[in-house]
Amino acid sequence: MRSRGNERDAVRQAEAAADGVPVRRCILSGEREARDGLVRLALAPDGRVLPDVRAKAPGRGAWIGVNRAELEVALKKGRLKGALARAFKSADFQIPDDLPALIAAALERNALDRLGLESRSGALLTGSDRIETAARSGQLQALYHAADAKPDGTRRLAQAWRVGSDREGSDLKGLALPVARPILSLALGRENVVHIGLTDRNAAKRVSEALDRWLHFIGPDPVATPCETASQGASASDLSGDRPAVNVHEEFE
């Protein structure tokens, strides 16, 4: 008899397949999810296991869908090493002690890079007045705030969004990101970014996917990242030494 967990697994896999979305299996939980919601781990040339959040590294990879706390437990108890050995079909690799931190930093960088790309494409608004105007006119598709945004400002924009979306009385509101305004400003190449609005539906979807993967991994109560993180460029290759963990010119399945 199929368990409820297996039934849910099958439903998710079927839904993803119906949408033409590649599905992968988490090596720790055994659950199958859409590939874009998981994190790929790959072997660097020096044998270290490093995050490959854009799934570009050549060679055999392994996928995880657990959050940081779950990964840290698996790392401590040796379950991650065993799962990776089966996935890589080899025990000739090294797992960095700070792998969870490397993954969190890579996912953060990926999410901030996505915000920067949408900013340069013109699909992203900053400045509370501009966002409020777009919200009240029904153009706003997504709303985000810096971790240090003032509550009065976030409430005002949320109310404008509800009015413009004809959803007064609902719980529609923006999302506070676990980074402060200096980091958002640096990522977007703009000054004093406190609030972010997206007016293009596709851009909002792309940003949501990048943010969801990051926020799922770091968990519900992340600590706001210090300002110097963004200036250092917290990518896997930057944090892990001289050799890059990925080859961005080659796609690997």
XYZ file of N, CA and C in Angstrom:
759
model
N 0.843 -1.199 0.000
C 0.000 0.000 0.000
C 0.876 1.246 0.000
N 0.534 2.203 -0.814
C 1.327 3.425 -0.919
C 1.050 4.326 0.281
N 2.100 4.845 0.916
C 1.930 5.738 2.062
C 1.475 7.104 1.598
N 0.970 7.897 2.564
C 0.526 9.242 2.212
C 1.682 10.099 1.713
N 2.879 9.885 2.338
C 4.042 10.640 1.894
C 4.382 10.333 0.453
N 4.297 9.042 0.092
C 4.577 8.662 -1.289
C 3.524 9.203 -2.241
N 2.271 9.258 -1.759
C 1.196 9.800 -2.587
C 1.432 11.281 -2.874
N 1.813 12.026 -1.845
C 2.105 13.459 -2.044
C 3.277 13.633 -2.985
N 4.284 12.772 -2.802
C 5.454 12.795 -3.668
C 5.039 12.578 -5.118
N 4.176 11.583 -5.340
C 3.729 11.270 -6.695
C 2.918 12.407 -7.296
N 2.091 13.045 -6.468
C 1.282 14.168 -6.953
C 2.170 15.318 -7.392
N 3.154 15.669 -6.553
C 4.073 16.764 -6.901
C 4.833 16.442 -8.181
N 5.286 15.206 -8.294
C 6.040 14.813 -9.485
C 5.158 14.876 -10.730
N 3.908 14.409 -10.596
C 2.992 14.427 -11.731
C 2.667 15.854 -12.155
N 2.465 16.737 -11.172
C 2.155 18.132 -11.492
C 3.316 18.787 -12.208
N 4.521 18.546 -11.716
C 5.706 19.130 -12.353
C 5.877 18.582 -13.762
N 5.682 17.277 -13.919
C 5.839 16.667 -15.235
C 4.806 17.212 -16.214
N 3.581 17.436 -15.717
C 2.525 17.963 -16.575
C 2.861 19.365 -17.062
N 3.583 20.111 -16.230
C 3.979 21.466 -16.612
C 5.273 21.489 -17.412
N 5.849 20.329 -17.670
C 7.104 20.265 -18.399
C 8.301 20.688 -17.573
N 8.181 20.610 -16.235
C 9.254 21.036 -15.332
C 10.102 19.825 -14.956
N 11.428 19.893 -15.099
C 12.277 18.775 -14.687
C 12.126 18.494 -13.191
N 12.081 17.215 -12.823
C 11.919 16.797 -11.435
C 13.190 16.093 -10.976
N 13.602 16.357 -9.748
C 14.760 15.700 -9.181
C 14.426 15.186 -7.782
N 15.204 14.234 -7.303
C 14.982 13.619 -5.995
C 16.004 14.143 -4.996
N 15.517 14.589 -3.851
C 16.413 15.032 -2.778
C 17.121 13.807 -2.205
N 18.439 13.850 -2.122
C 19.207 12.685 -1.672
C 19.041 12.433 -0.170
N 18.523 13.418 0.571
C 18.362 13.261 2.015
C 16.939 12.888 2.416
N 15.957 13.554 1.839
C 14.566 13.273 2.210
C 13.933 12.194 1.340
N 14.480 11.999 0.133
C 13.899 11.052 -0.803
C 12.727 11.602 -1.585
N 12.301 12.838 -1.278
C 11.158 13.426 -1.971
C 11.568 13.983 -3.324
N 10.644 13.904 -4.264
C 10.874 14.441 -5.606
C 10.186 15.792 -5.730
N 10.920 16.755 -6.243
C 10.409 18.109 -6.387
C 10.839 18.663 -7.744
N 10.222 19.781 -8.122
C 10.675 20.493 -9.313
C 12.131 20.890 -9.121
N 12.932 20.697 -10.145
C 14.367 20.947 -10.041
C 14.692 22.357 -9.570
N 13.929 23.344 -10.047
C 14.233 24.731 -9.718
C 14.009 25.051 -8.248
N 13.342 24.164 -7.510
C 13.131 24.391 -6.092
C 14.175 23.719 -5.220
N 15.075 22.959 -5.841
C 16.115 22.254 -5.105
C 17.472 22.936 -5.295
N 18.457 22.451 -4.565
C 19.828 22.968 -4.675
C 20.727 21.835 -5.141
N 21.481 22.100 -6.191
C 22.410 21.095 -6.716
C 23.762 21.232 -6.035
N 24.335 20.096 -5.645
C 25.691 20.042 -5.127
C 26.569 19.380 -6.181
N 27.762 19.916 -6.362
C 28.663 19.383 -7.389
C 30.076 19.296 -6.829
N 30.901 18.506 -7.495
C 32.299 18.357 -7.091
C 33.159 19.402 -7.792
N 33.883 20.172 -7.010
C 34.853 21.114 -7.560
C 36.069 20.327 -8.049
N 36.920 20.935 -8.879
C 38.108 20.223 -9.379
C 39.016 19.687 -8.286
N 38.998 20.320 -7.110
C 39.862 19.857 -6.023
C 39.187 18.819 -5.127
N 37.986 18.357 -5.514
C 37.312 17.306 -4.768
C 36.363 17.769 -3.693
N 36.243 19.065 -3.517
C 35.294 19.569 -2.524
C 33.868 19.557 -3.073
N 32.913 19.312 -2.190
C 31.503 19.402 -2.534
C 31.056 20.834 -2.300
N 30.569 21.491 -3.365
C 30.190 22.892 -3.276
C 28.822 23.121 -3.914
N 28.131 24.165 -3.494
C 26.814 24.454 -4.092
C 26.935 24.907 -5.539
N 26.026 24.414 -6.345
C 25.932 24.792 -7.755
C 24.489 25.239 -7.990
N 24.139 26.399 -7.434
C 22.730 26.799 -7.367
C 22.128 27.082 -8.741
N 22.971 27.333 -9.735
C 22.452 27.563 -11.084
C 22.556 26.324 -11.971
N 22.962 25.215 -11.358
C 23.024 23.927 -12.045
C 23.801 24.006 -13.353
N 24.994 24.562 -13.301
C 25.816 24.734 -14.496
C 27.096 23.892 -14.474
N 27.442 23.315 -13.331
C 28.728 22.619 -13.230
C 28.712 21.311 -14.001
N 29.813 20.964 -14.658
C 29.891 19.684 -15.365
C 30.027 18.534 -14.381
N 29.786 17.336 -14.846
C 29.955 16.160 -14.013
C 28.687 15.773 -13.264
N 28.834 14.763 -12.429
C 27.699 14.242 -11.687
C 27.337 15.191 -10.549
N 26.038 15.386 -10.333
C 25.572 16.260 -9.264
C 24.614 15.528 -8.340
N 24.312 16.168 -7.219
C 23.354 15.633 -6.252
C 22.443 16.770 -5.837
N 21.182 16.451 -5.555
C 20.186 17.486 -5.282
C 19.667 17.366 -3.856
N 19.493 18.526 -3.205
C 18.917 18.526 -1.857
C 17.761 19.526 -1.807
N 16.747 19.181 -1.010
C 15.601 20.065 -0.838
C 15.330 20.379 0.613
N 16.241 19.982 1.497
C 16.063 20.232 2.929
C 16.487 21.654 3.267
N 16.104 22.116 4.456
C 16.532 23.449 4.882
C 17.886 23.366 5.593
N 18.377 24.507 6.003
C 19.723 24.551 6.573
C 19.833 23.741 7.864
N 18.836 23.868 8.740
C 18.884 23.135 10.001
C 18.919 21.634 9.755
N 18.111 21.162 8.817
C 18.087 19.736 8.497
C 19.405 19.285 7.872
N 19.981 20.135 7.039
C 21.260 19.793 6.426
C 22.364 19.711 7.470
N 22.361 20.625 8.422
C 23.388 20.616 9.463
C 23.316 19.336 10.291
N 22.098 18.869 10.566
C 21.942 17.609 11.295
C 22.473 16.446 10.461
N 22.121 16.429 9.180
C 22.585 15.359 8.291
C 24.098 15.371 8.159
N 24.691 16.547 8.137
C 26.146 16.673 8.049
C 26.801 16.156 9.322
N 26.247 16.531 10.454
C 26.812 16.142 11.747
C 26.728 14.641 11.962
N 25.631 14.029 11.542
C 25.416 12.598 11.787
C 26.006 11.706 10.696
N 26.574 12.312 9.658
C 27.197 11.523 8.604
C 26.240 11.064 7.521
N 24.972 11.420 7.622
C 24.013 10.985 6.602
C 24.264 11.664 5.266
N 24.735 12.906 5.303
C 25.019 13.614 4.058
C 26.153 12.927 3.306
N 27.183 12.521 4.029
C 28.324 11.870 3.378
C 27.887 10.582 2.690
N 27.059 9.794 3.374
C 26.594 8.552 2.779
C 25.720 8.785 1.560
N 24.842 9.795 1.651
C 23.954 10.098 0.525
C 24.741 10.602 -0.669
N 25.766 11.407 -0.421
C 26.584 11.915 -1.514
C 27.421 10.801 -2.144
N 27.904 9.894 -1.322
C 28.693 8.775 -1.854
C 27.852 7.941 -2.812
N 26.583 7.743 -2.466
C 25.700 6.989 -3.363
C 25.404 7.785 -4.637
N 25.196 9.103 -4.471
C 24.872 9.934 -5.633
C 26.060 10.072 -6.577
N 27.247 10.254 -6.010
C 28.443 10.426 -6.830
C 29.070 9.095 -7.240
N 28.589 8.012 -6.614
C 29.152 6.677 -6.851
C 30.649 6.656 -6.549
N 30.997 7.373 -5.509
C 32.403 7.467 -5.093
C 32.452 8.084 -3.701
N 33.483 7.730 -2.939
C 33.702 8.341 -1.631
C 34.886 9.292 -1.672
N 35.368 9.564 -2.873
C 36.546 10.409 -3.042
C 36.127 11.873 -3.158
N 35.699 12.446 -2.052
C 35.301 13.852 -2.026
C 35.439 14.388 -0.604
N 35.418 15.688 -0.487
C 35.540 16.349 0.812
C 34.351 17.280 1.007
N 33.674 17.161 2.136
C 32.554 18.044 2.452
C 33.055 19.160 3.360
N 33.040 20.408 2.920
C 33.482 21.504 3.786
C 32.621 21.584 5.042
N 33.242 21.875 6.162
C 32.486 22.009 7.408
C 31.438 23.119 7.312
N 31.727 24.126 6.504
C 30.815 25.269 6.383
C 29.916 25.166 5.152
N 29.669 23.946 4.671
C 28.834 23.789 3.481
C 27.461 24.459 3.631
N 26.765 24.324 4.768
C 25.470 25.009 4.894
C 25.584 26.524 4.716
N 26.658 27.105 5.252
C 26.860 28.551 5.096
C 27.161 28.902 3.643
N 27.922 28.045 2.960
C 28.230 28.283 1.558
C 26.959 28.244 0.706
N 26.068 27.302 1.009
C 24.816 27.206 0.258
C 23.956 28.432 0.511
N 23.847 28.830 1.777
C 23.037 30.011 2.107
C 23.566 31.251 1.399
N 24.890 31.406 1.376
C 25.488 32.570 0.726
C 25.268 32.534 -0.783
N 25.380 31.344 -1.380
C 25.178 31.225 -2.829
C 23.731 31.509 -3.209
N 22.784 31.032 -2.407
C 21.373 31.288 -2.684
C 21.037 32.761 -2.499
N 21.651 33.383 -1.506
C 21.448 34.823 -1.306
C 21.967 35.601 -2.505
N 23.172 35.243 -2.952
C 23.764 35.944 -4.087
C 22.892 35.768 -5.338
N 22.387 34.563 -5.523
C 21.539 34.284 -6.680
C 20.256 35.120 -6.635
N 19.655 35.222 -5.464
C 18.424 35.998 -5.321
C 18.684 37.491 -5.531
N 19.766 37.988 -4.965
C 20.086 39.408 -5.137
C 20.479 39.710 -6.584
N 21.161 38.769 -7.222
C 21.493 38.952 -8.640
C 20.219 39.032 -9.481
N 19.228 38.212 -9.137
C 17.965 38.245 -9.876
C 17.289 39.599 -9.705
N 17.283 40.131 -8.499
C 16.719 41.464 -8.277
C 17.474 42.507 -9.095
N 18.799 42.373 -9.155
C 19.590 43.309 -9.937
C 19.272 43.239 -11.411
N 19.072 42.021 -11.939
C 18.721 41.864 -13.349
C 17.373 42.498 -13.658
N 16.405 42.288 -12.782
C 15.084 42.875 -13.012
C 15.129 44.387 -12.884
N 15.995 44.870 -12.022
C 16.159 46.323 -11.892
C 16.674 46.927 -13.190
N 17.675 46.263 -13.783
C 18.244 46.781 -15.024
C 17.289 46.638 -16.206
N 16.355 45.701 -16.119
C 15.396 45.509 -17.208
C 14.255 46.519 -17.158
N 14.142 47.253 -16.049
C 13.089 48.251 -15.928
C 11.802 47.728 -15.324
N 11.801 46.458 -14.850
C 10.580 45.871 -14.293
C 10.454 46.084 -12.794
N 11.409 46.789 -12.202
C 11.462 46.915 -10.756
C 11.400 48.378 -10.347
N 10.619 48.668 -9.318
C 10.475 50.027 -8.798
C 11.069 50.124 -7.403
N 11.682 51.261 -7.105
C 12.090 51.583 -5.745
C 11.532 52.961 -5.413
N 11.527 53.284 -4.140
C 10.955 54.559 -3.707
C 9.492 54.362 -3.338
N 9.156 54.694 -2.110
C 7.804 54.418 -1.622
C 6.736 55.143 -2.425
N 6.996 56.363 -2.881
C 5.972 57.103 -3.633
C 5.664 56.430 -4.967
N 6.713 56.020 -5.689
C 6.507 55.351 -6.987
C 5.799 54.019 -6.805
N 6.187 53.278 -5.778
C 5.557 51.981 -5.531
C 4.099 52.166 -5.128
N 3.836 53.161 -4.297
C 2.454 53.406 -3.869
C 1.564 53.779 -5.056
N 2.087 54.585 -5.956
C 1.315 54.959 -7.149
C 0.988 53.732 -7.992
N 1.985 52.870 -8.202
C 1.764 51.650 -8.976
C 0.787 50.721 -8.264
N 0.895 50.651 -6.945
C 0.016 49.777 -6.176
C -1.437 50.234 -6.264
N -1.666 51.515 -6.096
C -3.038 52.036 -6.115
C -3.663 51.956 -7.509
N -2.820 51.925 -8.531
C -3.350 51.836 -9.893
C -3.518 50.391 -10.361
N -3.234 49.429 -9.467
C -3.416 48.027 -9.802
C -2.290 47.404 -10.598
N -1.143 48.060 -10.687
C -0.030 47.554 -11.490
C 0.943 46.684 -10.698
N 0.890 46.728 -9.380
C 1.886 46.045 -8.565
C 1.651 44.537 -8.551
N 2.726 43.772 -8.793
C 2.657 42.315 -8.800
C 3.350 41.690 -7.591
N 4.314 42.387 -7.006
C 5.033 41.869 -5.847
C 5.623 43.031 -5.071
N 5.764 42.832 -3.758
C 6.241 43.903 -2.891
C 7.198 43.314 -1.862
N 8.387 43.910 -1.748
C 9.402 43.456 -0.803
C 9.962 44.648 -0.032
N 10.464 44.351 1.174
C 11.019 45.401 2.029
C 12.366 44.964 2.593
N 13.227 45.934 2.869
C 14.472 45.660 3.572
C 14.149 45.260 5.003
N 15.056 44.504 5.619
C 14.828 44.035 6.982
C 14.683 45.190 7.954
N 15.310 46.328 7.662
C 15.255 47.477 8.562
C 14.260 48.541 8.104
N 13.305 48.172 7.244
C 12.268 49.120 6.829
C 11.366 49.439 8.017
N 10.893 50.654 8.082
C 10.031 51.060 9.192
C 8.619 50.498 8.992
N 7.996 50.025 10.071
C 6.664 49.418 9.965
C 5.615 50.334 9.337
N 5.695 51.626 9.634
C 4.702 52.551 9.074
C 4.752 52.541 7.546
N 5.952 52.519 6.991
C 6.099 52.526 5.544
C 5.607 51.245 4.905
N 5.910 50.105 5.532
C 5.471 48.832 4.966
C 3.951 48.702 5.034
N 3.354 49.190 6.129
C 1.892 49.128 6.255
C 1.208 50.010 5.214
N 1.771 51.181 4.979
C 1.164 52.098 4.010
C 1.170 51.508 2.606
N 2.292 50.892 2.227
C 2.372 50.295 0.897
C 1.473 49.064 0.782
N 1.394 48.289 1.865
C 0.515 47.126 1.841
C -0.940 47.544 1.665
N -1.335 48.609 2.342
C -2.700 49.097 2.205
C -2.980 49.590 0.785
N -2.003 50.289 0.196
C -2.164 50.769 -1.176
C -2.298 49.584 -2.136
N -1.543 48.531 -1.886
C -1.603 47.337 -2.738
C -2.965 46.665 -2.635
N -3.484 46.569 -1.421
C -4.802 45.950 -1.240
C -5.897 46.763 -1.926
N -5.789 48.083 -1.830
C -6.781 48.946 -2.472
C -6.716 48.780 -3.994
N -5.502 48.840 -4.556
C -5.342 48.738 -5.999
C -5.696 47.377 -6.550
N -5.575 46.339 -5.695
C -5.902 44.979 -6.118
C -7.337 44.607 -5.792
N -8.084 45.561 -5.245
C -9.469 45.310 -4.834
C -9.539 44.161 -3.838
N -8.598 44.172 -2.898
C -8.537 43.113 -1.885
C -8.480 43.709 -0.481
N -9.196 44.789 -0.282
C -9.247 45.399 1.039
C -9.830 44.412 2.043
N -9.244 44.392 3.217
C -9.691 43.464 4.244
C -8.961 42.134 4.203
N -8.137 41.909 3.167
C -7.369 40.667 3.077
C -6.043 40.832 3.812
N -5.241 39.766 3.821
C -3.926 39.825 4.465
C -2.807 40.066 3.450
N -3.156 40.562 2.270
C -2.147 40.853 1.250
C -1.162 41.890 1.763
N 0.112 41.553 1.708
C 1.145 42.484 2.165
C 2.475 42.086 1.553
N 3.449 42.935 1.735
C 4.769 42.653 1.200
C 5.543 41.711 2.098
N 6.719 41.313 1.616
C 7.588 40.388 2.343
C 8.862 41.114 2.771
N 9.185 41.024 4.046
C 10.438 41.591 4.548
C 11.567 40.609 4.281
N 12.578 41.053 3.567
C 13.721 40.197 3.242
C 14.742 40.227 4.380
N 15.499 39.158 4.566
C 16.466 39.108 5.667
C 17.781 39.812 5.359
N 17.704 40.937 4.675
C 18.879 41.764 4.402
C 18.492 43.229 4.593
N 19.433 44.017 5.041
C 19.172 45.429 5.306
C 19.336 46.265 4.037
N 18.950 47.521 4.139
C 18.926 48.384 2.954
C 20.285 48.581 2.281
N 21.419 48.612 3.000
C 22.695 48.761 2.273
C 22.949 47.616 1.292
N 22.547 46.393 1.662
C 22.759 45.245 0.781
C 21.845 45.328 -0.431
N 20.565 45.675 -0.215
C 19.645 45.820 -1.343
C 20.097 46.950 -2.265
N 20.579 48.024 -1.693
C 21.040 49.151 -2.504
C 22.207 48.740 -3.382
N 23.130 47.982 -2.816
C 24.297 47.525 -3.569
C 23.876 46.551 -4.672
N 22.952 45.648 -4.348
C 22.514 44.656 -5.326
C 21.818 45.303 -6.515
N 21.058 46.366 -6.264
C 20.300 47.016 -7.329
C 21.050 48.170 -7.976
N 22.175 48.559 -7.393
C 22.921 49.685 -7.929
C 22.186 51.000 -7.763
N 21.407 51.106 -6.699
C 20.654 52.330 -6.423
C 20.906 52.760 -4.981
N 20.518 53.983 -4.668
C 20.765 54.495 -3.333
C 19.555 54.269 -2.427
N 19.839 53.885 -1.189
C 18.847 53.798 -0.122
C 17.599 53.011 -0.546
N 17.789 51.759 -0.933
C 16.660 50.913 -1.324
C 16.028 50.312 -0.067
N 14.830 50.726 0.226
C 14.095 50.248 1.400
C 12.930 49.361 0.973
N 12.235 49.774 -0.091
C 11.083 49.034 -0.599
C 11.309 48.703 -2.082
N 10.818 47.546 -2.489
C 10.945 47.098 -3.875
C 9.577 46.669 -4.377
N 9.206 47.162 -5.541
C 7.960 46.746 -6.166
C 8.223 46.213 -7.563
N 7.488 45.196 -7.957
C 7.603 44.630 -9.302
C 6.256 44.773 -10.002
N 6.302 45.298 -11.220
C 5.065 45.550 -11.954
C 4.852 44.583 -13.112
N 5.851 43.780 -13.415
C 5.736 42.800 -14.505
C 5.492 41.416 -13.895
N 4.462 40.733 -14.361
C 4.092 39.445 -13.767
C 5.202 38.400 -13.919
N 5.812 38.326 -15.074
C 6.876 37.348 -15.288
C 8.103 37.653 -14.446
N 8.426 38.940 -14.333
C 9.558 39.329 -13.492
C 9.276 38.976 -12.038
N 8.054 39.210 -11.597
C 7.678 38.872 -10.227
C 7.802 37.374 -9.978
N 7.454 36.574 -10.964
C 7.564 35.122 -10.826
C 9.024 34.695 -10.723
N 9.872 35.279 -11.559
C 11.298 34.929 -11.515
C 11.914 35.297 -10.168
N 11.585 36.462 -9.676
C 12.117 36.898 -8.386
C 11.585 36.011 -7.267
N 10.297 35.694 -7.323
C 9.692 34.850 -6.296
C 10.367 33.489 -6.230
N 10.663 32.905 -7.370
C 11.307 31.585 -7.393
C 12.696 31.628 -6.756
N 13.466 32.671 -7.075
C 14.812 32.790 -6.505
C 14.753 33.036 -5.003
N 13.831 33.892 -4.589
C 13.700 34.195 -3.165
C 13.153 33.004 -2.390
N 12.185 32.313 -2.954
C 11.592 31.171 -2.254
C 12.635 30.104 -1.944
N 13.517 29.845 -2.897
C 14.534 28.804 -2.689
C 15.500 29.219 -1.579
N 15.878 30.483 -1.593
C 16.785 31.006 -0.558
C 16.109 30.976 0.810
N 14.903 31.518 0.901
C 14.226 31.625 2.186
C 13.841 30.262 2.743
N 13.506 29.321 1.866
C 13.225 27.962 2.341
C 14.465 27.361 2.990
N 15.625 27.578 2.389
C 16.835 26.969 2.922
C 17.245 27.583 4.249
N 17.213 28.898 4.357
C 17.707 29.518 5.588
C 16.717 29.406 6.734
N 15.448 29.105 6.444
C 14.482 28.883 7.505
C 13.691 30.127 7.861
N 12.718 29.983 8.761
C 11.775 31.067 9.047
C 12.328 32.203 9.881
N 13.418 31.989 10.596
C 13.937 33.033 11.485
C 15.398 33.336 11.197
N 15.699 33.770 9.975
C 17.102 34.050 9.633
C 17.598 35.312 10.307
N 18.884 35.365 10.487
C 19.514 36.583 11.000
C 19.834 37.486 9.825
N 19.489 38.775 9.930
C 19.764 39.705 8.838
C 21.247 39.708 8.528
N 21.582 39.611 7.258
C 22.968 39.516 6.824
C 23.692 40.840 7.051
N 24.911 40.828 7.601
C 25.650 42.069 7.786
C 25.985 42.719 6.463
N 26.182 44.044 6.507
C 26.333 44.825 5.282
C 27.508 44.372 4.424
N 28.593 43.912 5.058
C 29.769 43.583 4.256
C 29.581 42.347 3.412
N 28.562 41.533 3.679
C 28.360 40.319 2.886
C 28.180 40.649 1.416
N 27.332 41.612 1.113
C 27.051 41.918 -0.285
C 28.277 42.464 -0.988
N 29.063 43.268 -0.293
C 30.224 43.848 -0.945
C 31.275 42.789 -1.258
N 31.235 41.673 -0.497
C 32.185 40.611 -0.773
C 31.716 39.707 -1.897
N 30.421 39.797 -2.260
C 29.899 38.939 -3.324
C 29.845 37.509 -2.877
N 28.827 37.140 -2.133
C 28.796 35.844 -1.472
C 28.395 34.725 -2.420
N 29.206 34.458 -3.406
C 28.961 33.346 -4.310
C 29.786 32.152 -3.863
N 29.423 30.975 -4.366
C 30.153 29.778 -3.948
C 31.615 29.872 -4.327
N 31.910 30.377 -5.508
C 33.304 30.428 -5.942
C 34.088 31.440 -5.131
N 33.460 32.566 -4.770
C 34.167 33.573 -3.984
C 34.496 33.056 -2.601
N 33.585 32.294 -2.011
C 33.744 31.897 -0.631
C 34.584 30.648 -0.456
N 34.801 29.912 -1.528
C 35.398 28.601 -1.350
C 36.829 28.486 -1.857
N 37.458 29.579 -2.212
C 38.856 29.483 -2.612
C 39.097 29.977 -4.014
N 40.253 29.616 -4.553
C 40.658 30.140 -5.844
C 39.911 29.514 -7.010
N 39.566 28.241 -6.903
C 38.948 27.551 -8.030
C 37.437 27.711 -7.994
N 36.828 28.069 -9.104
C 35.374 28.187 -9.119
C 34.713 26.826 -9.019
N 33.503 26.814 -8.377
C 32.791 25.548 -8.244
C 32.010 25.205 -9.488
N 31.802 26.153 -10.379
C 30.975 25.898 -11.553
C 31.653 26.388 -12.804
N 31.241 25.771 -13.899
C 31.633 26.233 -15.219
C 30.379 26.777 -15.868
N 30.251 28.089 -15.975
C 28.998 28.690 -16.399
C 28.730 28.507 -17.885
N 29.674 27.935 -18.613
C 29.471 27.765 -20.052
C 28.900 26.388 -20.401
N 28.792 25.508 -19.416
C 28.366 24.159 -19.737
C 27.203 23.755 -18.864
N 26.101 23.380 -19.479
C 24.919 22.892 -18.753
C 25.059 21.389 -18.538
N 24.782 20.944 -17.317
C 24.850 19.522 -17.041
C 23.535 19.045 -16.452
N 23.032 17.945 -16.939
C 21.765 17.413 -16.461
C 22.020 16.447 -15.325
